[in-house]
PDB file of C-alpha atoms in Angstrom:
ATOM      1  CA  UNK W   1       3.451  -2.716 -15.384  1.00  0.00           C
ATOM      2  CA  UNK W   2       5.032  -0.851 -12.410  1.00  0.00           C
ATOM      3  CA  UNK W   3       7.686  -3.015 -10.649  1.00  0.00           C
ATOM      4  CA  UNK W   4       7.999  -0.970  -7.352  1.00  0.00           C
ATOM      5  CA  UNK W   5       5.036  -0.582  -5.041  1.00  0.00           C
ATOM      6  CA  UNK W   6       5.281   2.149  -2.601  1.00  0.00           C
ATOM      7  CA  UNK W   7       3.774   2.349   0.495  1.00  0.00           C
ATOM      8  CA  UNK W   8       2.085   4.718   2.229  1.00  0.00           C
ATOM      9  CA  UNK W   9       0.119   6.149  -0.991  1.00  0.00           C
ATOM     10  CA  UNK W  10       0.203   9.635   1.426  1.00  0.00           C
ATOM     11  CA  UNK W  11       1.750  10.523   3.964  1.00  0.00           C
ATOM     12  CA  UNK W  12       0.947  13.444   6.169  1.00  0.00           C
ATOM     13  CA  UNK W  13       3.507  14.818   8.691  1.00  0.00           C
ATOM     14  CA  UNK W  14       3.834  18.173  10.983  1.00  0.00           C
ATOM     15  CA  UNK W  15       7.973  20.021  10.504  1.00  0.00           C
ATOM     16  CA  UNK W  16      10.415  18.265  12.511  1.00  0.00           C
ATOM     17  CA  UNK W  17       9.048  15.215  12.056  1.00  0.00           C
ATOM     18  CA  UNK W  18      10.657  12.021  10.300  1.00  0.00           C
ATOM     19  CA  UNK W  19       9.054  10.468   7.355  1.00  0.00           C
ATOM     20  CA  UNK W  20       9.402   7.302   5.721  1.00  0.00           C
ATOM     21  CA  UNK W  21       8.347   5.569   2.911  1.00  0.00           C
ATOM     22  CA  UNK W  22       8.799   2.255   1.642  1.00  0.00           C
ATOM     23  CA  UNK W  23       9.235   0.333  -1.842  1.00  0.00           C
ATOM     24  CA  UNK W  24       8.734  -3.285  -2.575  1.00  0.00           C
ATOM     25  CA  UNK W  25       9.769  -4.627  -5.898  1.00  0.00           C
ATOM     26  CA  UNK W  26       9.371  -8.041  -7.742  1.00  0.00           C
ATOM     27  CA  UNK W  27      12.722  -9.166  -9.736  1.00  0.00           C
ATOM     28  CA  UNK W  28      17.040  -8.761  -8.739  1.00  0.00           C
ATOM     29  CA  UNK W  29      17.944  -5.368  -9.722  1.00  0.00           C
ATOM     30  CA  UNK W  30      21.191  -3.668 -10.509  1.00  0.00           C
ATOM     31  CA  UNK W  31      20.234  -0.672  -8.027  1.00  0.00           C
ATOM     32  CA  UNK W  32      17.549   0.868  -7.009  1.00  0.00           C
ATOM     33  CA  UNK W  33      17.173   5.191  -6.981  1.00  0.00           C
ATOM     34  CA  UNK W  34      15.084   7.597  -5.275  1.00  0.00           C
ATOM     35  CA  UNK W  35      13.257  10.531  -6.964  1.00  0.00           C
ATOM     36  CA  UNK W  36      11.554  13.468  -5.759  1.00  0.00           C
ATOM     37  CA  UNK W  37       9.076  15.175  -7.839  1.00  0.00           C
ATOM     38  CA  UNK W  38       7.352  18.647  -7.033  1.00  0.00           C
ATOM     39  CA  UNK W  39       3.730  19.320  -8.354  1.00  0.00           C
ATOM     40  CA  UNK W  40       3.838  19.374 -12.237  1.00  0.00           C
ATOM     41  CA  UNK W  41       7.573  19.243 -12.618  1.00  0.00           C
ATOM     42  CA  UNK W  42       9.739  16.951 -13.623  1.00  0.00           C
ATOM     43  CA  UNK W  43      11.737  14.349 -11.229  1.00  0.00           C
ATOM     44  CA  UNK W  44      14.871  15.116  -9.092  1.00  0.00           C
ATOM     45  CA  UNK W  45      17.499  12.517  -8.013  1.00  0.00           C
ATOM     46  CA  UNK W  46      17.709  11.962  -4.437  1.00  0.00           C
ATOM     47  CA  UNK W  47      19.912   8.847  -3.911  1.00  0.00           C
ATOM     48  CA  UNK W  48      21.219   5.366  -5.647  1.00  0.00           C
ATOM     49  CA  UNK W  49      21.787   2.226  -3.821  1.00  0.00           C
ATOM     50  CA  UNK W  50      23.360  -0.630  -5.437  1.00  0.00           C
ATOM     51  CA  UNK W  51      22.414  -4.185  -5.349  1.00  0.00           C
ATOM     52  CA  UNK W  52      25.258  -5.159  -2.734  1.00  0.00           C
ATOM     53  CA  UNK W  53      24.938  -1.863  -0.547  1.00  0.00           C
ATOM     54  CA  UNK W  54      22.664  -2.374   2.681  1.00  0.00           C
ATOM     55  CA  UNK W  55      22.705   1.238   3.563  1.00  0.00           C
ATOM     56  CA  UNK W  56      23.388   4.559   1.889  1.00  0.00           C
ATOM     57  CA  UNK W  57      23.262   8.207   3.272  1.00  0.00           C
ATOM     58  CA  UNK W  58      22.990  11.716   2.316  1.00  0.00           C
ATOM     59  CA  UNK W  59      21.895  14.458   4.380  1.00  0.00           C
ATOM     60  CA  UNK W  60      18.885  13.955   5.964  1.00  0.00           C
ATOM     61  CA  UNK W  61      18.262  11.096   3.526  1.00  0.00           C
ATOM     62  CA  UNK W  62      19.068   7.950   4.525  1.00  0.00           C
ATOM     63  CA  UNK W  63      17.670   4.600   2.350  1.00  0.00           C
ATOM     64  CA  UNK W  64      17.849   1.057   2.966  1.00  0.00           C
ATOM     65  CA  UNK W  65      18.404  -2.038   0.901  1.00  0.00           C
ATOM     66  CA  UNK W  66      16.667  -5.368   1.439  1.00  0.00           C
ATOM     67  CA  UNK W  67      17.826  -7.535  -1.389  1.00  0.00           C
ATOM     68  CA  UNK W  68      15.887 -10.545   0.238  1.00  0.00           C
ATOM     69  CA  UNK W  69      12.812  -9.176   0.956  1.00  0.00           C
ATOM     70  CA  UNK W  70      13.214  -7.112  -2.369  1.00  0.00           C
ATOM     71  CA  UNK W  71      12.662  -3.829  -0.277  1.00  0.00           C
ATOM     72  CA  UNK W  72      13.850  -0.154   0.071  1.00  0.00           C
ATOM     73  CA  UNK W  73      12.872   2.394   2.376  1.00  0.00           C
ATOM     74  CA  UNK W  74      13.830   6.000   2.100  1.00  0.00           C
ATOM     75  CA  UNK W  75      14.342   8.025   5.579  1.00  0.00           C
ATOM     76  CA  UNK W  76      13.718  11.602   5.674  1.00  0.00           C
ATOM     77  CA  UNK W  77      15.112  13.183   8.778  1.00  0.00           C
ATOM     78  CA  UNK W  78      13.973  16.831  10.466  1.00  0.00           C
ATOM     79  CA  UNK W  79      11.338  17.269   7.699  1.00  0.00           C
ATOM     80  CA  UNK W  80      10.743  20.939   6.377  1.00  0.00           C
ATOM     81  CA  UNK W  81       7.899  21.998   4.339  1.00  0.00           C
ATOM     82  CA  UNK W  82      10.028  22.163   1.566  1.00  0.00           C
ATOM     83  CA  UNK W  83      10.343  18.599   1.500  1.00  0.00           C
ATOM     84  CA  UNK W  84       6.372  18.677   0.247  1.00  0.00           C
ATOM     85  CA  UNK W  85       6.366  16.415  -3.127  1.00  0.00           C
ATOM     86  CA  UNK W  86       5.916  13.072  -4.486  1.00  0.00           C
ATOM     87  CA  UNK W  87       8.648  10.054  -4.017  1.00  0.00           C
ATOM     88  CA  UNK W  88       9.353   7.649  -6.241  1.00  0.00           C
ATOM     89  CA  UNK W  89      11.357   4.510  -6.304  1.00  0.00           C
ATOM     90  CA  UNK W  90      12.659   3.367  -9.457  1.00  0.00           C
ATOM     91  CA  UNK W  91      14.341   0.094 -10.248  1.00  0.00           C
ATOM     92  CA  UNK W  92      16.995  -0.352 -12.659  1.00  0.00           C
ATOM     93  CA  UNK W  93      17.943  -3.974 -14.087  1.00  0.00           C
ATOM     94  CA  UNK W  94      20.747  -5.799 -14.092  1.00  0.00           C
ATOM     95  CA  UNK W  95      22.712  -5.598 -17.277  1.00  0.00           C
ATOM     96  CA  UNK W  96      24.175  -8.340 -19.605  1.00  0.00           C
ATOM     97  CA  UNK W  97      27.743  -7.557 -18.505  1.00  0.00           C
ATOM     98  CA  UNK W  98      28.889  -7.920 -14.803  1.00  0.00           C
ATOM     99  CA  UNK W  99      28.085  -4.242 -12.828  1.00  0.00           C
ATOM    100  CA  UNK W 100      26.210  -3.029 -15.480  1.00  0.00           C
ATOM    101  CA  UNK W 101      22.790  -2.024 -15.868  1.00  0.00           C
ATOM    102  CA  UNK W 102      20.324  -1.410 -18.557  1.00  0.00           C
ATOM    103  CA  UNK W 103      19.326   2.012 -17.587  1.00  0.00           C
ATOM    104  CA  UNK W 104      15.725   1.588 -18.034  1.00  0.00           C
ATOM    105  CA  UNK W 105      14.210   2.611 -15.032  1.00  0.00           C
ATOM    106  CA  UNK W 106      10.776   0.639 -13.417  1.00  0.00           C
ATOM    107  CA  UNK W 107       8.664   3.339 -11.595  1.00  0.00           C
ATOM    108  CA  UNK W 108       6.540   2.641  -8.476  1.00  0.00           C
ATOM    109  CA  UNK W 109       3.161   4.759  -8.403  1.00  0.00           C
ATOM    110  CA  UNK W 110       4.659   7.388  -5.731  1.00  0.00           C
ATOM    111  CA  UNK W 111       4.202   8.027  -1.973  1.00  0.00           C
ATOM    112  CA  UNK W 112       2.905  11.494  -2.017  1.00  0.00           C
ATOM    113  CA  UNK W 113       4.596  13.629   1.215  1.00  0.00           C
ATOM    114  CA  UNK W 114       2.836  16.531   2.658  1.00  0.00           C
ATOM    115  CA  UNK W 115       4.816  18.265   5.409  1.00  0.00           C
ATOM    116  CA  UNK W 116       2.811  20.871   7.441  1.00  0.00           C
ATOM    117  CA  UNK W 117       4.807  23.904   9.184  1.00  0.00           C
TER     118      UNK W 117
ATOM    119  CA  UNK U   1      17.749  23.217 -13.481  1.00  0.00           C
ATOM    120  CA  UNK U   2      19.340  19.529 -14.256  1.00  0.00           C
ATOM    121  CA  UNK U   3      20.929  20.810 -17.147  1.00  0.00           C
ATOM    122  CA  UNK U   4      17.984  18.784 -19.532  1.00  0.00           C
ATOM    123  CA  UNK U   5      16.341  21.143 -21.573  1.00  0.00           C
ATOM    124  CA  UNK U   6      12.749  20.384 -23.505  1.00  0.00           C
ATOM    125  CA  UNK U   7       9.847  22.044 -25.053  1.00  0.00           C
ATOM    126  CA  UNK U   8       7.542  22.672 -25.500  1.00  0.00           C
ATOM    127  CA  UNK U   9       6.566  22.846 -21.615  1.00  0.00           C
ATOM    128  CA  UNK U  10       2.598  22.595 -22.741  1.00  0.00           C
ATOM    129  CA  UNK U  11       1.093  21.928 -25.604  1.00  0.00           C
ATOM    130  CA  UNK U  12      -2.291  21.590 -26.476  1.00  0.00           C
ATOM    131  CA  UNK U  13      -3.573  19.999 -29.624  1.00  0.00           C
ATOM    132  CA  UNK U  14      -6.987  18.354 -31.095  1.00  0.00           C
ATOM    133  CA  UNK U  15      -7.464  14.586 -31.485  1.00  0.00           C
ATOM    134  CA  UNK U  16      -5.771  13.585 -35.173  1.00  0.00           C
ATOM    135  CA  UNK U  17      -3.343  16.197 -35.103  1.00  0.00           C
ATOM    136  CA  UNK U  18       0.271  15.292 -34.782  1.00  0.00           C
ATOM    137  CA  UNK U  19       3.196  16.554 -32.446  1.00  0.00           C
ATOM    138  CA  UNK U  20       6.875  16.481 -31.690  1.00  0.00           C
ATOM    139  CA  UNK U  21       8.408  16.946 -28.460  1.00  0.00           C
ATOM    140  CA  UNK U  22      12.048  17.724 -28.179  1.00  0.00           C
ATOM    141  CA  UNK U  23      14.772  17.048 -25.363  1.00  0.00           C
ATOM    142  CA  UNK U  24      18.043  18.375 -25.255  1.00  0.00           C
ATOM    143  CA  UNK U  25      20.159  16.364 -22.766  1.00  0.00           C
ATOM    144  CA  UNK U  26      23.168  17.575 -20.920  1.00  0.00           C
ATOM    145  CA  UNK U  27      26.094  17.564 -23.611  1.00  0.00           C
ATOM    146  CA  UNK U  28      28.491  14.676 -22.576  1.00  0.00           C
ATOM    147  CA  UNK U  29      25.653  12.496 -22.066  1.00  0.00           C
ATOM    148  CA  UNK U  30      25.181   9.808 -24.167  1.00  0.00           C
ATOM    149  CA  UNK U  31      22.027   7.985 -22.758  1.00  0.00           C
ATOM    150  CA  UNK U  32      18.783   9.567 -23.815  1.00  0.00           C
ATOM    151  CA  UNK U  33      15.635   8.013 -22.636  1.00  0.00           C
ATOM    152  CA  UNK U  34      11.780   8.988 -23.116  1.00  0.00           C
ATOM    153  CA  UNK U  35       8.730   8.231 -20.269  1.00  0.00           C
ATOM    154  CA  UNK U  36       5.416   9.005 -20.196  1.00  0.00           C
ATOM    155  CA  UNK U  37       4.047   9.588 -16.817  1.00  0.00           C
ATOM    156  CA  UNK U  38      -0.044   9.782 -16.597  1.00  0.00           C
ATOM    157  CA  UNK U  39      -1.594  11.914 -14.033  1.00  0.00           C
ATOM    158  CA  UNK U  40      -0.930  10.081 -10.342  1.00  0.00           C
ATOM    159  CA  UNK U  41       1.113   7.830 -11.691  1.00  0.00           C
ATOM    160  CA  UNK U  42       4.970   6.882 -11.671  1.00  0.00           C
ATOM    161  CA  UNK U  43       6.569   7.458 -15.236  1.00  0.00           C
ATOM    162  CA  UNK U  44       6.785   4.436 -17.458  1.00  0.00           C
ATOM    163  CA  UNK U  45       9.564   3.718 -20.012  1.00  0.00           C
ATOM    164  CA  UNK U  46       8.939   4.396 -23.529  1.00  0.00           C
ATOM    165  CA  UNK U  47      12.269   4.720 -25.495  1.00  0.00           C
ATOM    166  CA  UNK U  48      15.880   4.965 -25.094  1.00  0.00           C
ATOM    167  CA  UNK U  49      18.815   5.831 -26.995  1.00  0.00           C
ATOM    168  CA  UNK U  50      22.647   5.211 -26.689  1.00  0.00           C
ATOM    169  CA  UNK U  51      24.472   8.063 -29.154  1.00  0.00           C
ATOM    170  CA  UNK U  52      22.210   7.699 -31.970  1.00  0.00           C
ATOM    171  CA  UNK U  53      21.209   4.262 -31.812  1.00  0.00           C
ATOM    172  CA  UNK U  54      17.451   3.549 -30.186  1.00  0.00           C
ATOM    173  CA  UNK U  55      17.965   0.690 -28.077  1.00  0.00           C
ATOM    174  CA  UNK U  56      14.533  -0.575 -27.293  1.00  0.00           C
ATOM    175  CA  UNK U  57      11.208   0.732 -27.640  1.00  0.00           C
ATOM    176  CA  UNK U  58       8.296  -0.336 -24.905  1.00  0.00           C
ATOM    177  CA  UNK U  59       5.104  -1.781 -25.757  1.00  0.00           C
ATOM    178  CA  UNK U  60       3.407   1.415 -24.740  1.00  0.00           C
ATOM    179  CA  UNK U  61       4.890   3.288 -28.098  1.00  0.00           C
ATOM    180  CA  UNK U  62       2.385   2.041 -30.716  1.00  0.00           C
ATOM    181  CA  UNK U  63       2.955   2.865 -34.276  1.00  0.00           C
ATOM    182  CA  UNK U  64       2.025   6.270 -34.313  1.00  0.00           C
ATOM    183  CA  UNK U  65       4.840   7.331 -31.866  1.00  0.00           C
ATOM    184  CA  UNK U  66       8.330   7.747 -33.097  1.00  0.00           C
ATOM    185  CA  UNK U  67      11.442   9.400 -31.990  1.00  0.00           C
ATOM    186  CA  UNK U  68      14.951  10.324 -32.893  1.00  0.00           C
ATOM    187  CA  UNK U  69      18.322  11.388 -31.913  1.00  0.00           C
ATOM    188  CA  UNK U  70      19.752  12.420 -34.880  1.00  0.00           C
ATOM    189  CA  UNK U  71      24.141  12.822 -34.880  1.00  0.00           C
ATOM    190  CA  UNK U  72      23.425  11.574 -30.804  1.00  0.00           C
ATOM    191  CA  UNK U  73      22.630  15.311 -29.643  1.00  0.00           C
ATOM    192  CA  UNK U  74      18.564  16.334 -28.851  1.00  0.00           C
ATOM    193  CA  UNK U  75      16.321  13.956 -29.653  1.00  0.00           C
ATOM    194  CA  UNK U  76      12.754  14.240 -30.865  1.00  0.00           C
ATOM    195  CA  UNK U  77       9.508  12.221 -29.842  1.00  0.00           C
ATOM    196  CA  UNK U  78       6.800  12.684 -32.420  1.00  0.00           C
ATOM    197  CA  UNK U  79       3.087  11.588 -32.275  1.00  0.00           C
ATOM    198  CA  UNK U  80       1.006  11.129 -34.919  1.00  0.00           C
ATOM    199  CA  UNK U  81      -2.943  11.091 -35.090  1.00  0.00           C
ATOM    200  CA  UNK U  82      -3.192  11.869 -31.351  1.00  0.00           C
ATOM    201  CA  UNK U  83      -5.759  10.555 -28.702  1.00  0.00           C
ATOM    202  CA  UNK U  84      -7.329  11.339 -25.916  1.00  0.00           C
ATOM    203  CA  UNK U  85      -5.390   8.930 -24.422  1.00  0.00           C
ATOM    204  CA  UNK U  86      -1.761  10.025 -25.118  1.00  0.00           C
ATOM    205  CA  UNK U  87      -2.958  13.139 -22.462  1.00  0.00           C
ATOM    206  CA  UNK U  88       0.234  12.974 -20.178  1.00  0.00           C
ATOM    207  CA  UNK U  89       3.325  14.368 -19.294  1.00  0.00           C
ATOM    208  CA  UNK U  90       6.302  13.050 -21.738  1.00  0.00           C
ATOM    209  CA  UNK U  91       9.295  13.021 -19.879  1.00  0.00           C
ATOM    210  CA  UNK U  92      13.118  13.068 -21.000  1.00  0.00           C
ATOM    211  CA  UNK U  93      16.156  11.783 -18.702  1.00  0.00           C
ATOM    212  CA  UNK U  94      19.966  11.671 -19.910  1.00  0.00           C
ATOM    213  CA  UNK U  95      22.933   9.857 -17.911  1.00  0.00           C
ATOM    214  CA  UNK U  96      26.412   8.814 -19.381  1.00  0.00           C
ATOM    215  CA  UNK U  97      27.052   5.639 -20.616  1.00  0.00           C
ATOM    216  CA  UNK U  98      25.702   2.423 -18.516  1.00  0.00           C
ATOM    217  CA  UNK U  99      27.819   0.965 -16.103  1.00  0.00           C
ATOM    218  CA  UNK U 100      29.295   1.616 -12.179  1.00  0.00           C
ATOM    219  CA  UNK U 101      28.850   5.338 -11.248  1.00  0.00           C
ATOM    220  CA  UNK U 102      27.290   6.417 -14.198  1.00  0.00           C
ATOM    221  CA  UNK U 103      23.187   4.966 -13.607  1.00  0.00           C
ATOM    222  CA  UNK U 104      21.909   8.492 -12.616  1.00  0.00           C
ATOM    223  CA  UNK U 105      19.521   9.638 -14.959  1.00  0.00           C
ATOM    224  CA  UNK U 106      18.864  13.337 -14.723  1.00  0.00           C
ATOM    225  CA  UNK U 107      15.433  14.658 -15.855  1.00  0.00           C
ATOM    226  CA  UNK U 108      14.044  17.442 -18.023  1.00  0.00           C
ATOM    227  CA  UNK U 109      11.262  19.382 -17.044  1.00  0.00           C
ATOM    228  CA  UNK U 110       8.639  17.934 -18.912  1.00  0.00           C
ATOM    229  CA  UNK U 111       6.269  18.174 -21.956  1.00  0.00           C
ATOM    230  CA  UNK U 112       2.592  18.590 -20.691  1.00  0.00           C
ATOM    231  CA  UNK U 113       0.066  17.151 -23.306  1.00  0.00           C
ATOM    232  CA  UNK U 114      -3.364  17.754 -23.581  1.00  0.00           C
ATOM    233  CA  UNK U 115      -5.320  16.324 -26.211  1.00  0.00           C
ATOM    234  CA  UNK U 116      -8.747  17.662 -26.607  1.00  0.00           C
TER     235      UNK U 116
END
């Protein structure tokens, strides 16, 4: 079963604009990672956030960390057309030794993005 | 280009038939993993490997799916007796070793499988 949930299942935006998207998941987690995915292809790292980091950054990314709420929202800033694709959250598990993981990632089912010029 | 290499890119095959998949992972890496990702869905774990060792397998790979990573290089998923149902997109990720600064998984392109 998928762990994360994203939220909106589509989201339509005009260039310039900002888009976010949000992922709940169910159990602690050793960190949580973005991925992008074009049409057909396979999936592209955006960004990682560990399990006692609030707030992370990378160009126009920028994702948040809700360990309470067991949330994550990814931030996309200026949006270009380019940015067009699906996002997915992925959860990786905490591992049996301390600041380790397992490494098997737990997919949400995507927030697909659609940026018009 | 990640660096993870696999192929075929398509392949389509009738029901019974089997077929192998094969991933080669970027070379230092000694994580290989295996998902399966069905049409408007988010990929789902089936396999992983740690050098040559498989480390778990997921409910989803019945019997008649196997894989390997022979000497801890590429790695080969193979499915026997196909089925409509295995129609997806078989997915192969690599990372280092587990542990702080080493969790990203990088991604190959894909195997596209169509089972008629």
């Amino acid at each position: 079963s998928q762990q994360g949930e994203e939220d909106p299942q589509a989201l339509s935006i005009q260039e310039g604009e900002n888009a976010t998207m949000n992922c709940s998941y169910k159990t602690s987690i050793n960190n949580l990672q973005w991925y992008r995915q074009n049409s057909g292809r396979g999936l592209v790292h955006l960004i990682l956030i560990r399990s006692n980091e609030r707030e992370k950054h990378s160009g126009r990314l920028r994702v948040t960390l809700d360990t309470s709420k067991k949330s994550s929202s990814l931030l996309i800033t200026a949006s270009r057309a380019a940015d067009t694709a699906s996002y997915f959250c992925a959860t990786d598990l905490p591992g049996d030794a301390g600041g380790t993981s397992y490494g098997k990632l737990t997919f949400g089912q995507g927030t697909i993005l659609t940026v018009h010029p | 280009d990640t660096g993870v290499s696999q192929d075929p890119r398509h392949k389509i095959t009738k029901r019974g038939q089997n077929v192998t998949f094969r991933c080669d992972p970027i070379s230092e890496h000694n994580r290989l993993y295996w998902y399966r990702q069905t049409l408007g869905q988010g990929p789902e774990f089936l396999t992983y490997f740690q050098n040559e060792a498989q480390l778990e397998k997921s409910r989803l790979l019945s019997d008649r799916f196997s894989a390997e990573r022979p000497k801890g290089s590429f790695s080969t998923l193979e499915i026997q007796r196909t089925e409509q149902g295995d129609s997806a997109m078989y997915l192969c990720a690599s990372s280092l070793a587990y542990g702080l600064g080493r969790e990203t998984q990088y991604f190959g392109p894909g195997t596209r499988l169509l089972v008629l």
